[in-house]
Short mmCIF file of C-alpha atoms in Angstrom, two decimals:
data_model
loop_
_atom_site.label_atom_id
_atom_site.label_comp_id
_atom_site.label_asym_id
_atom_site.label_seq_id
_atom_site.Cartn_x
_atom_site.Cartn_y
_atom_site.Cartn_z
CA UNK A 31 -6.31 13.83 -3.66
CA UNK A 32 -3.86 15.88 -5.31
CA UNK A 33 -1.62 16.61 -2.11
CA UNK A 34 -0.33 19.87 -3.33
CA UNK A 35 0.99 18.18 -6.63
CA UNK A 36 3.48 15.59 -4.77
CA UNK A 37 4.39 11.68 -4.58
CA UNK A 38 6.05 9.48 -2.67
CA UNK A 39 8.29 6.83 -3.10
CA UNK A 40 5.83 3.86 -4.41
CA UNK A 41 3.99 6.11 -6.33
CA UNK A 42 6.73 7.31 -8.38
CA UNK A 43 7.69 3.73 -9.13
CA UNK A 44 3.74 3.49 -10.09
CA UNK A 45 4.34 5.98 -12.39
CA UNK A 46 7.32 4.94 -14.09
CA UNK A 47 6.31 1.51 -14.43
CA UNK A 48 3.21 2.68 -15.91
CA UNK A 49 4.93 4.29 -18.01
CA UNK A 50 7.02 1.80 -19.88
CA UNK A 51 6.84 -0.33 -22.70
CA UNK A 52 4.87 -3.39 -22.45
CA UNK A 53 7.91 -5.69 -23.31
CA UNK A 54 9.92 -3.72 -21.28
CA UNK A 55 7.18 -3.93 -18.11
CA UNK A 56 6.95 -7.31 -18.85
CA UNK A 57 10.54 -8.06 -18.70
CA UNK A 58 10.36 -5.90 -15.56
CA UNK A 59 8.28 -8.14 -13.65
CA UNK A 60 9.87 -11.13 -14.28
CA UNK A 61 12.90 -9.37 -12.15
CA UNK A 62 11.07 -7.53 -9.58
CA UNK A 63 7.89 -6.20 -7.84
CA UNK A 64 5.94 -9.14 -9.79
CA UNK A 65 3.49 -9.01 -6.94
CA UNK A 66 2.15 -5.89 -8.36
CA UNK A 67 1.70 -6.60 -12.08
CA UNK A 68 -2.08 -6.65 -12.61
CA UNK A 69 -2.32 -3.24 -11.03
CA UNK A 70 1.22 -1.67 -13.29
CA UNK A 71 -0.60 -3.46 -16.22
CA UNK A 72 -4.46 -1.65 -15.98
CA UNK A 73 -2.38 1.36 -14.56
CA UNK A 74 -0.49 1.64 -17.99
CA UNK A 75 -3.86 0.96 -19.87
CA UNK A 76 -5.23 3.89 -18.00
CA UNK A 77 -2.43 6.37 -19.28
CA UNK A 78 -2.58 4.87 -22.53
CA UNK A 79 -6.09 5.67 -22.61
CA UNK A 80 -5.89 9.29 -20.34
CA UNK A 81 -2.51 10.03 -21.94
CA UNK A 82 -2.97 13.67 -22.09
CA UNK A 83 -4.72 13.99 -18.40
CA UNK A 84 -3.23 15.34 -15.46
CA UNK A 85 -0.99 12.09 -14.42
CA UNK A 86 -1.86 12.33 -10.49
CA UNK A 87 -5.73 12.73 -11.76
CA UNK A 88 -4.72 8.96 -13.51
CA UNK A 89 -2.44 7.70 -10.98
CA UNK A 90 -5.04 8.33 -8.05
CA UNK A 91 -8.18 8.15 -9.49
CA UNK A 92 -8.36 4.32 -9.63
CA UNK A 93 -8.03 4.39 -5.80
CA UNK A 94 -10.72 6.62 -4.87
CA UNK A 95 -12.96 4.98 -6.99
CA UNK A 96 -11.92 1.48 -5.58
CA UNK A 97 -12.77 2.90 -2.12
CA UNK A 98 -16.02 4.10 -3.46
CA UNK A 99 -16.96 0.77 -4.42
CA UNK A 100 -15.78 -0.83 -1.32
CA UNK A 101 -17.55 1.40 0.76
CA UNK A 102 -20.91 0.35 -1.42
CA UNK A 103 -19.98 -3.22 -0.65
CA UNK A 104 -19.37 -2.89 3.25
CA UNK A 105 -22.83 -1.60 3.05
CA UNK A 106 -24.70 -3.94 1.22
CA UNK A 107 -22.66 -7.03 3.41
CA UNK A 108 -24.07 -5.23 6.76
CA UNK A 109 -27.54 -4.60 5.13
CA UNK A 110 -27.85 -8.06 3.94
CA UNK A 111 -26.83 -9.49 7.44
CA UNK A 112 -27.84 -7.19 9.75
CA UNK A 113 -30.56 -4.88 8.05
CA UNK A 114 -30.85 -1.86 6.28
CA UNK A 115 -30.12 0.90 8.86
CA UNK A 116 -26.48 -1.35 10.18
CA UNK A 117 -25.65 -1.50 6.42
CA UNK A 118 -26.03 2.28 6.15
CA UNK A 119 -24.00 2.67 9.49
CA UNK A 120 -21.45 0.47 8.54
CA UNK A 121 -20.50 2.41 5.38
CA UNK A 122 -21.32 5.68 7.09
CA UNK A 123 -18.66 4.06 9.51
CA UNK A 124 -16.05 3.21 6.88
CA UNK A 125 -15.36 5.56 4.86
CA UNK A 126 -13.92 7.90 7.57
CA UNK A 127 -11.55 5.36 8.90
CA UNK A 128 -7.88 6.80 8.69
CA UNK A 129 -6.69 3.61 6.95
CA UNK A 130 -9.43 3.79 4.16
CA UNK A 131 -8.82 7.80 3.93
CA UNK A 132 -4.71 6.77 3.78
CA UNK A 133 -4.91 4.65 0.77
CA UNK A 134 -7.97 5.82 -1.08
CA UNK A 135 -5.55 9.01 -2.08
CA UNK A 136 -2.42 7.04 -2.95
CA UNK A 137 -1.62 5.57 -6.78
CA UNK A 138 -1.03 2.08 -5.26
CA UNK A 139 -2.85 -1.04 -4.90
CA UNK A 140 -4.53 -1.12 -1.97
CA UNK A 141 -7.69 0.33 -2.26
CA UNK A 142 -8.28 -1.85 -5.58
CA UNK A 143 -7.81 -5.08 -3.29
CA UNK A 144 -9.57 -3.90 -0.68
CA UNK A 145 -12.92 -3.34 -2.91
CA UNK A 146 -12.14 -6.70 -4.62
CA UNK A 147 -12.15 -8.47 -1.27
CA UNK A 148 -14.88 -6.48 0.37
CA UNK A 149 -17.03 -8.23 -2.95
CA UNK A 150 -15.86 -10.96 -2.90
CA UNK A 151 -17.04 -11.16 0.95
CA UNK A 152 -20.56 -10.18 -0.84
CA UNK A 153 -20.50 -12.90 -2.68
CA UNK A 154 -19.44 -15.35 -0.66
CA UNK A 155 -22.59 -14.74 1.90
CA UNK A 156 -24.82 -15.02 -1.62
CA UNK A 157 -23.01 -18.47 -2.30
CA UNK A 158 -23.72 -19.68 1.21
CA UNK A 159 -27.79 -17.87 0.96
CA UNK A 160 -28.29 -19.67 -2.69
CA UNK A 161 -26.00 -22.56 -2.84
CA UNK A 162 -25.74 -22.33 -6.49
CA UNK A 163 -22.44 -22.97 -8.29
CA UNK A 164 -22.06 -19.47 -10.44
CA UNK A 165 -22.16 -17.62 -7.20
CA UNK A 166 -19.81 -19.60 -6.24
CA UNK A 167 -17.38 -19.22 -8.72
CA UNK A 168 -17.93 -15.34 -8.67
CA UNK A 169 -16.79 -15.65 -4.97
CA UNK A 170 -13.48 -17.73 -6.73
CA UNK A 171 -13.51 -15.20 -9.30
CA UNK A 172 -13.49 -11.82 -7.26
CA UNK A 173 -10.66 -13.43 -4.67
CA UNK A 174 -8.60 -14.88 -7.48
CA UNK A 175 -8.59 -11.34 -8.59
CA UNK A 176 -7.73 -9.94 -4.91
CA UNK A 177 -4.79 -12.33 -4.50
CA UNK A 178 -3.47 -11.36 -7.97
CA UNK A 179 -3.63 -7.89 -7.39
CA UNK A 180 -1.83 -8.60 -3.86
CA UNK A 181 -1.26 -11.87 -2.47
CA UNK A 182 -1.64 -11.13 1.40
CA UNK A 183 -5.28 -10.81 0.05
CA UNK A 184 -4.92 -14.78 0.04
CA UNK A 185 -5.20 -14.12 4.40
CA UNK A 186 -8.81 -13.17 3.71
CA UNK A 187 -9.46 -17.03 3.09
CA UNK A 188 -8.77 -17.97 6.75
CA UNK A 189 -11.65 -15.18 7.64
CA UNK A 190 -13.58 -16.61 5.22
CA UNK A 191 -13.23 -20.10 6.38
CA UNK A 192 -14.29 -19.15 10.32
CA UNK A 193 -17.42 -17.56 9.25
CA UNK A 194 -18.57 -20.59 7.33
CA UNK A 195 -21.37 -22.41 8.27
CA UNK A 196 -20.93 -26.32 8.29
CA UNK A 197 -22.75 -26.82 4.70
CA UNK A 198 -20.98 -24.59 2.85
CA UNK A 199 -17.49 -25.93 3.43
CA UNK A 200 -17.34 -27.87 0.85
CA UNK A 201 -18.26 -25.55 -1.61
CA UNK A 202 -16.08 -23.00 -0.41
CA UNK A 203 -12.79 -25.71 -0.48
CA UNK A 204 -13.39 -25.87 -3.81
CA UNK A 205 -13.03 -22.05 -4.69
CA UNK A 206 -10.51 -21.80 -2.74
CA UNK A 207 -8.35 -24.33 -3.96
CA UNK A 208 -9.29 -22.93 -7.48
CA UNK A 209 -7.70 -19.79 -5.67
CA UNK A 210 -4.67 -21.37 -4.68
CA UNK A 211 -3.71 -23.17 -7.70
CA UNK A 212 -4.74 -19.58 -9.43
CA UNK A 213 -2.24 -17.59 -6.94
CA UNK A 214 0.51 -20.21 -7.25
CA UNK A 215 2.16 -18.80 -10.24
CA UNK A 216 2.80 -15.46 -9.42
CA UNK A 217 3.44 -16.92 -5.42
CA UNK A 218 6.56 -18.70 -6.80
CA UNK A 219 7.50 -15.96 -8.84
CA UNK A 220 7.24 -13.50 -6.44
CA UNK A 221 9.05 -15.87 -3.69
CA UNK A 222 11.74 -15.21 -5.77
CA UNK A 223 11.96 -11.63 -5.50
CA UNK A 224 11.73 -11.71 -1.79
CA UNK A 225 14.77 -9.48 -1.19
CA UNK A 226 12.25 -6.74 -1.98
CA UNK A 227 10.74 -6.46 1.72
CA UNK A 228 13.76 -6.74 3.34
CA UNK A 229 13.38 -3.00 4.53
CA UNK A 230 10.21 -4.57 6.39
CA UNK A 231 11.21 -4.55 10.32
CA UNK A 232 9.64 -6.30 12.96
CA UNK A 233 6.09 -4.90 14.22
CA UNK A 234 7.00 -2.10 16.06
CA UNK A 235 5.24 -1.58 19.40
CA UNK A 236 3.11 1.31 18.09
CA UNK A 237 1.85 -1.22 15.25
CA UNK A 238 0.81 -3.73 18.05
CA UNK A 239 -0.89 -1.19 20.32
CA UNK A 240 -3.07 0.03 17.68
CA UNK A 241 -3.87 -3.41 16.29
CA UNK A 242 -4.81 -4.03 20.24
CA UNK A 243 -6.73 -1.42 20.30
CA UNK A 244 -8.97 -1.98 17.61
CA UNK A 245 -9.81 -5.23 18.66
CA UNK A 246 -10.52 -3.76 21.62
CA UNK A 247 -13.04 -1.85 20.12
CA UNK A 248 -14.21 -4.65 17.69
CA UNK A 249 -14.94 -6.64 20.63
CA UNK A 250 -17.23 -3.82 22.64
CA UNK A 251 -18.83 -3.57 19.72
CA UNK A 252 -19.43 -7.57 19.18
CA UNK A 253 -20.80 -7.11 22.87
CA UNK A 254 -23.14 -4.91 21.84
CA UNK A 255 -24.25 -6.92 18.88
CA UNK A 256 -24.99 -10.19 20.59
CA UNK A 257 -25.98 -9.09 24.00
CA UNK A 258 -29.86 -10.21 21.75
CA UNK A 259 -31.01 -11.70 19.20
CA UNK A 260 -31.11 -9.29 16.35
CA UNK A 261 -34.55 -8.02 14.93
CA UNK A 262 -33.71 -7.98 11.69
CA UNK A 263 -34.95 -8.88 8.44
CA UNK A 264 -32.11 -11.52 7.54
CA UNK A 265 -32.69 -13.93 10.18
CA UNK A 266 -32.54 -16.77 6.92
CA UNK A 267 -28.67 -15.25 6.60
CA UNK A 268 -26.45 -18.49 7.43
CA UNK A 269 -23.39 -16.34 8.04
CA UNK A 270 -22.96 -14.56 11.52
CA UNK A 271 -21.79 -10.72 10.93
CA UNK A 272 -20.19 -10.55 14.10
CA UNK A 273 -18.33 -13.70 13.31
CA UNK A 274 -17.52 -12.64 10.11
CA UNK A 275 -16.45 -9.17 11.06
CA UNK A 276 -14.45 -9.94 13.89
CA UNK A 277 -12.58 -12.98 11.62
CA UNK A 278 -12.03 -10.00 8.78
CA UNK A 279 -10.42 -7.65 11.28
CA UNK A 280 -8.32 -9.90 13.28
CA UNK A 281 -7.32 -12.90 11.46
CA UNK A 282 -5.31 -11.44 8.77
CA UNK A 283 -2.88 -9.25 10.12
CA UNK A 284 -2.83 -11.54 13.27
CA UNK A 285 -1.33 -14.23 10.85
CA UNK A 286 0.96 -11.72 9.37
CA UNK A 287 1.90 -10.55 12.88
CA UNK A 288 2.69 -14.49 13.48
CA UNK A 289 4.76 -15.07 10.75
CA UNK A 290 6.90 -11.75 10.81
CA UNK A 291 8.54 -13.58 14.06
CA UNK A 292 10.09 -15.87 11.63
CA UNK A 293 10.13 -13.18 8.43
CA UNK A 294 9.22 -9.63 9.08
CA UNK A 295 6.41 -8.86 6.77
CA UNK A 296 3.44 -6.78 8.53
CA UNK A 297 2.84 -3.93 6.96
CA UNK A 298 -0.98 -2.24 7.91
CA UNK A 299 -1.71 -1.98 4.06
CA UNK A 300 -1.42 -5.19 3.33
CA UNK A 301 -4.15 -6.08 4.89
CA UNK A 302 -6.13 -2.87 4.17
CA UNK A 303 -9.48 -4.92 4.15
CA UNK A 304 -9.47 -6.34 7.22
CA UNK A 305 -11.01 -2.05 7.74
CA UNK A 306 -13.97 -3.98 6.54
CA UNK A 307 -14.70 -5.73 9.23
CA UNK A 308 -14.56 -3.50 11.71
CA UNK A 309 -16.61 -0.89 10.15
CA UNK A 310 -19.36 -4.13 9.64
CA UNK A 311 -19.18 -5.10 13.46
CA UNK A 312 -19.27 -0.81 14.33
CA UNK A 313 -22.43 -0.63 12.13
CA UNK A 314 -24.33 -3.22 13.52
CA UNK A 315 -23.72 -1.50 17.18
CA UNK A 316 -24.51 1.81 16.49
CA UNK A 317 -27.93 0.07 14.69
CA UNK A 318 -28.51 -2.31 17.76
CA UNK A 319 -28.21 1.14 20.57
CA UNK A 320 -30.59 3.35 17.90
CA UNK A 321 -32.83 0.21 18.21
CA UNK A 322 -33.15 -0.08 22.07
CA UNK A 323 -34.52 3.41 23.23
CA UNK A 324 -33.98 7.24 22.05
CA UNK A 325 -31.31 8.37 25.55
CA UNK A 326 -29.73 5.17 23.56
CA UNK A 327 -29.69 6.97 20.08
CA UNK A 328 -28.93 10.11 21.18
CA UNK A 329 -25.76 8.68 22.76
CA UNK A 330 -25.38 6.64 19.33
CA UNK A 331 -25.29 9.98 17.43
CA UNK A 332 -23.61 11.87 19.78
CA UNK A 333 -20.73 9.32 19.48
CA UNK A 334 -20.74 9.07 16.00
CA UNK A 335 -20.74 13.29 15.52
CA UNK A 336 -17.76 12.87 18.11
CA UNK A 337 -16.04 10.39 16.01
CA UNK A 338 -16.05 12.17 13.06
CA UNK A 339 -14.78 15.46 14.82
CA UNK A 340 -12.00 13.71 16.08
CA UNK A 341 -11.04 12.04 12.50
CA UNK A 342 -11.04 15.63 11.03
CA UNK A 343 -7.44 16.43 11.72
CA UNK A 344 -6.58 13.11 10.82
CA UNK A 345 -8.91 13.21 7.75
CA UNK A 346 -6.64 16.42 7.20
CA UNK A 347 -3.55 15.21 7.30
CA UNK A 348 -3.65 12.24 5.51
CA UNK A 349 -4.17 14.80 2.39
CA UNK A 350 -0.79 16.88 3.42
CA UNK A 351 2.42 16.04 1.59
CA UNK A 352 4.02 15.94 5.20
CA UNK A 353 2.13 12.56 6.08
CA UNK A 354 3.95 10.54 3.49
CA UNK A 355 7.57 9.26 4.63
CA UNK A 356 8.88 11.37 1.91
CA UNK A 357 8.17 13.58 -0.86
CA UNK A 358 9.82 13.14 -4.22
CA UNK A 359 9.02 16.72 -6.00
CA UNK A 360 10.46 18.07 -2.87
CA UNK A 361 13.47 15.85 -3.60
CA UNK A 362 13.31 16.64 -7.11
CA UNK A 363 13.39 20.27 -6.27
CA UNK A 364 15.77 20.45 -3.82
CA UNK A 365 18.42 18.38 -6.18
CA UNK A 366 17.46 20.88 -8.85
CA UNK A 367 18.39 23.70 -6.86
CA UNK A 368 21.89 21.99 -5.43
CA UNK A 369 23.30 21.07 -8.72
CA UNK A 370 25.01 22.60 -11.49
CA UNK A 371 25.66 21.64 -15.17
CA UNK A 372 28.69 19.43 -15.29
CA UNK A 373 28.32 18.20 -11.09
CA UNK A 374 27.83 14.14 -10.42
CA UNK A 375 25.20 13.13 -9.27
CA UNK A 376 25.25 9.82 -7.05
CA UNK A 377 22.23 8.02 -5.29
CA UNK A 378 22.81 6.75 -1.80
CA UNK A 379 21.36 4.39 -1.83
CA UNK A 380 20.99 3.47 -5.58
CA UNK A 381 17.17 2.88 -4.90
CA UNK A 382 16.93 7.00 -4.12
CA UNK A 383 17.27 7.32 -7.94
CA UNK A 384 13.05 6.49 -8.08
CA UNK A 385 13.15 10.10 -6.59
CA UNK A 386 14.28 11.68 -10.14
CA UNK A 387 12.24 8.98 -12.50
CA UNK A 388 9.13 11.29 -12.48
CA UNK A 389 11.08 14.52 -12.79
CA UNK A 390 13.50 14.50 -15.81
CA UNK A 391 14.08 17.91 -14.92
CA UNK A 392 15.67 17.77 -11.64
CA UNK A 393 18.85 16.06 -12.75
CA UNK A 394 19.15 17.44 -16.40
CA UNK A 395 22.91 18.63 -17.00
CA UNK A 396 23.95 16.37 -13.92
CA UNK A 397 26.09 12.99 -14.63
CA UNK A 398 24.44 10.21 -12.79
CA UNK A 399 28.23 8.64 -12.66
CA UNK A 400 27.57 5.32 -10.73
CA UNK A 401 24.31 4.41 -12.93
CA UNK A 402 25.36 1.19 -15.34
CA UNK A 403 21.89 1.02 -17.01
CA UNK A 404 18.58 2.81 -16.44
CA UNK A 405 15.76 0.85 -14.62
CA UNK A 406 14.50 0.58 -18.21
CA UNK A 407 16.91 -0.46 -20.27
CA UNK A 408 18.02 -3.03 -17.31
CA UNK A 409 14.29 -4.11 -16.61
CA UNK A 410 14.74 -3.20 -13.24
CA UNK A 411 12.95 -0.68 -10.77
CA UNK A 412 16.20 1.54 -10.06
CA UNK A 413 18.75 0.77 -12.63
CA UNK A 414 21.88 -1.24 -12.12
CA UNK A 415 25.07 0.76 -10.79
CA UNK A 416 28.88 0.01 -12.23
CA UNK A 417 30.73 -2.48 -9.85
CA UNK A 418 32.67 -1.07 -6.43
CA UNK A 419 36.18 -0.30 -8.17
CA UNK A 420 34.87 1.45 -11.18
CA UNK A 421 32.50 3.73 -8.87
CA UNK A 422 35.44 4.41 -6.54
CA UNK A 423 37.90 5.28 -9.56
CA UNK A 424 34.82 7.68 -11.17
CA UNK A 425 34.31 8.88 -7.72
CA UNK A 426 37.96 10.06 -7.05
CA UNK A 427 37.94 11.53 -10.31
CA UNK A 428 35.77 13.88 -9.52
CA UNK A 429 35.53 17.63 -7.65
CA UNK A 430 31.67 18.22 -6.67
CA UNK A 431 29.41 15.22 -6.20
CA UNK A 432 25.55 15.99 -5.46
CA UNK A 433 24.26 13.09 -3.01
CA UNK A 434 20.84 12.76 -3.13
CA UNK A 435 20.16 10.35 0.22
CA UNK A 436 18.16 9.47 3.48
CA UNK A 437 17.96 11.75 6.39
CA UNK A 438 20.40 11.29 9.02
CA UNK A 439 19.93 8.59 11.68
CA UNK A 440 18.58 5.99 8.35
CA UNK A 441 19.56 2.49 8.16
CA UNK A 442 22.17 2.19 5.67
CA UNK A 443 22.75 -0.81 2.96
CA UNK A 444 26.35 -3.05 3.89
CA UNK A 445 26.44 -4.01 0.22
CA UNK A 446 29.42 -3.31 -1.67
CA UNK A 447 28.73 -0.29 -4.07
CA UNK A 448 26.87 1.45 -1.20
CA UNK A 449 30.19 1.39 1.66
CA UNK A 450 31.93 2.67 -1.46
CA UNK A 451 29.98 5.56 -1.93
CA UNK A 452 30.16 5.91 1.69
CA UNK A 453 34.29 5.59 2.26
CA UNK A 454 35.04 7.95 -1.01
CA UNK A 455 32.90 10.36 0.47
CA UNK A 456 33.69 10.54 3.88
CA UNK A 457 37.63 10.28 3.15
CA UNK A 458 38.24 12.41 0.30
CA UNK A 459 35.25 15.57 -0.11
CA UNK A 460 33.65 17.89 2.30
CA UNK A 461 30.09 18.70 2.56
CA UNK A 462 29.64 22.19 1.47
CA UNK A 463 25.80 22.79 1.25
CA UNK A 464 22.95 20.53 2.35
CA UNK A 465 19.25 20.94 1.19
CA UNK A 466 16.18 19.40 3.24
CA UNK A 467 13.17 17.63 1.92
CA UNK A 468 10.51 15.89 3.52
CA UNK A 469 11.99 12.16 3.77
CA UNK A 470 15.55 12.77 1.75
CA UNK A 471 18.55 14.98 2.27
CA UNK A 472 20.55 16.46 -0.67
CA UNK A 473 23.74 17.18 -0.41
CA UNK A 474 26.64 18.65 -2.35
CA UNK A 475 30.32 17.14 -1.50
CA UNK A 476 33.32 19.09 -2.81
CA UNK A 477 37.13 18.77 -2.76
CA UNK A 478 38.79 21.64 -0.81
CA UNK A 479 38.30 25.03 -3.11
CA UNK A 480 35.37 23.30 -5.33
CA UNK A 481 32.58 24.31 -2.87
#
């Protein structure tokens, strides 16, 4: 959990923002990364309350225990619609899946809307099994909470909505509108801070493949599922699992695939739950072969022992510092180590400055000479930089700048301040020294003689 001590990128913003003020976090949101407010807002509560802790024990802990609880809730879903033995397989199943394992370790939101979703599943099949109106505001309830926490969770609906049986639509239109008019605040708010996935590119080909792929494998296993009716206990269950599964794994990030043609905004952990489903519809096929005849189990065992052999390195890795896309302590060391008292520092791009936020350390005796106001004095996640002309004229002004910046070959920003940084540096210092991170690059510029 600990990955040798490090964070990335998101995290660190976790932890500053957790960190702050509440008028100043609140002030915060209303300029950016509103989408994640709940989760900054029990996160700060948490190192209010654990203040003396070990801050990655606080910052991850609320994901592994969300993926606890989500893995207790894929396995009472396939219990209640499949049986005891395909509820026990599907959370045997889903724990081990590299998504789960991915975000389960990582001070981010993910996990906690994944378990909120995966319950709220739960209690939709109750509302649809009882018909009574307090289950079915739990269902409204535990989504409500989902979509807060991140709105893609809203996708969920649409599985929701396939898996229905005819009697309980009307029911269900009514939590979900309850949802929707619930979400809408923070939607509009949020709409407004769009810019903020702008870095999100088009699905890349890898992405699609392995979204392919595990349909692919959803649908053997729906094969397997319905090739006869099921023996089970829950034949009174009104909603199909292999319906349900199937809509849970495919539905959501097929929609998000759909609209990143217009505005790219797939990203696999935004729809972390749709994992769910997959591990349901896996469960109830390794319980339908274990049913049929013992060569059957044996090969069901022997798959699943082969399974989890093959997640081990993956399992592995997902716990290294090198899986992240970058490491800020290595960052944070590295610009420690390239800088001395009295050297500018500058941030290329100015959103590299989250880097140094959890590490006061690494930049202490540097001048951060393009930073206007710090994210929180300016309510913002990086801190707003001094306009073009004023950088250039501090720029020129000085004889060793310390760049903390992307690895070669990175996109780079065309906004003003950023080509400035860019031009001074290329036209007027030399790089003298260059340190490599995971993820970042620091380097120190100097005028001829000042290396």
């Amino acid at each position: 959990m600990r990955r040798d001590g490090t964070l990335w990128r998101d995290e660190a913003v976790t932890y500053d923002m957790a960190r702050r003020g509440l008028p100043d976090l609140w002030r915060t949101l209303e300029n950016a990364d509103a989408v994640h407010g709940l989760y900054y807002l029990l996160m700060r509560s948490l190192f209010l309350l654990f203040g003396d802790a070990d801050p990655l024990l606080v910052l991850r802990l609320p994901s592994v225990a969300a993926t606890a609880v989500a893995t207790a809730g894929v396995a009472c879903l396939g219990r209640r619609l499949a049986g005891p033995r395909a509820g026990l397989l599907a959370g045997v199943t889903f724990a081990p899946l590299p998504l789960v394992q991915w975000y389960a370790q990582e001070g981010r939101s993910y996990a906690l809307v994944l378990a909120a979703v995966v319950w709220a599943t739960y209690a939709l099949v109750r509302a649809v099994e009882t018909r009574r109106p307090h289950r079915w505001a739990l269902y409204g309830a535990l989504m409500l909470t989902a979509c807060v926490l991140h709105e893609f969770a809203v996708l969920a609906l649409a599985a929701h909505a396939v898996a229905l049986p005819r009697a309980a639509r009307r029911p269900w239109a009514v939590a979900a509108t309850a949802v929707g008019l619930g979400l809408a605040p923070l939607a509009l708010l949020s709409h407004r801070q769009s810019a903020q996935v702008d870095w999100i590119g088009a699905p890349s080909w890898s992405s699609v493949l392995s979204l392919l792929g595990t349909w692919a494998l959803a649908l053997i296993a729906v094969t397997v599922v319905t090739r006869r009716p099921h023996p089970g206990p829950r034949a009174r269950a009104t909603v199909s699992l292999p319906v349900l599964g199937l809509a849970l794994l495919v539905l959501p990030p097929l929609v998000l695939c759909l609209v990143s043609v217009v505005k790219p905004l797939y990203v696999d952990r935004y729809v972390l739950y749709a994992q769910a489903g997959l591990a349901l519809l896996l469960g109830a096929a390794l319980d339908r072969l274990t049913r049929n005849a013992r060569r059957h189990a044996l090969g069901a065992v022997v798959a699943l022992g082969t399974a989890v052999v093959a997640l081990l390195p993956v399992s592995l890795d997902v716990r290294a510092p090198e899986s992240r896309v970058d490491d800020t302590t290595a960052a944070a060391r590295a610009l420690r180590a390239t800088g001395e008292s009295g050297d500018a520092v500058l941030y290329l791009p100015l959103r590299r400055r989250v880097w140094s936020l959890p590490y006061p350390w690494a930049a202490r005796g540097l001048r951060d000479i393009a930073l206007a106001r710090s994210p929180a004095d300016s309510h913002t996640l990086y801190g707003t930089e001094v306009a073009p002309d004023v950088l250039r004229v501090r720029l020129l002004a000085e004889n060793r700048v310390v760049v903390v910046t992307d690895p070669a070959g990175q996109p780079v920003d065309a906004v003003p301040g950023e080509k400035v940084k860019r031009e001074v540096l290329a036209r007027h210092f030399k790089p003298c020294a260059t340190r490599r991170a995971d993820g970042a690059r620091v380097v120190l510029y100097a005028r001829l003689g000042h290396c």
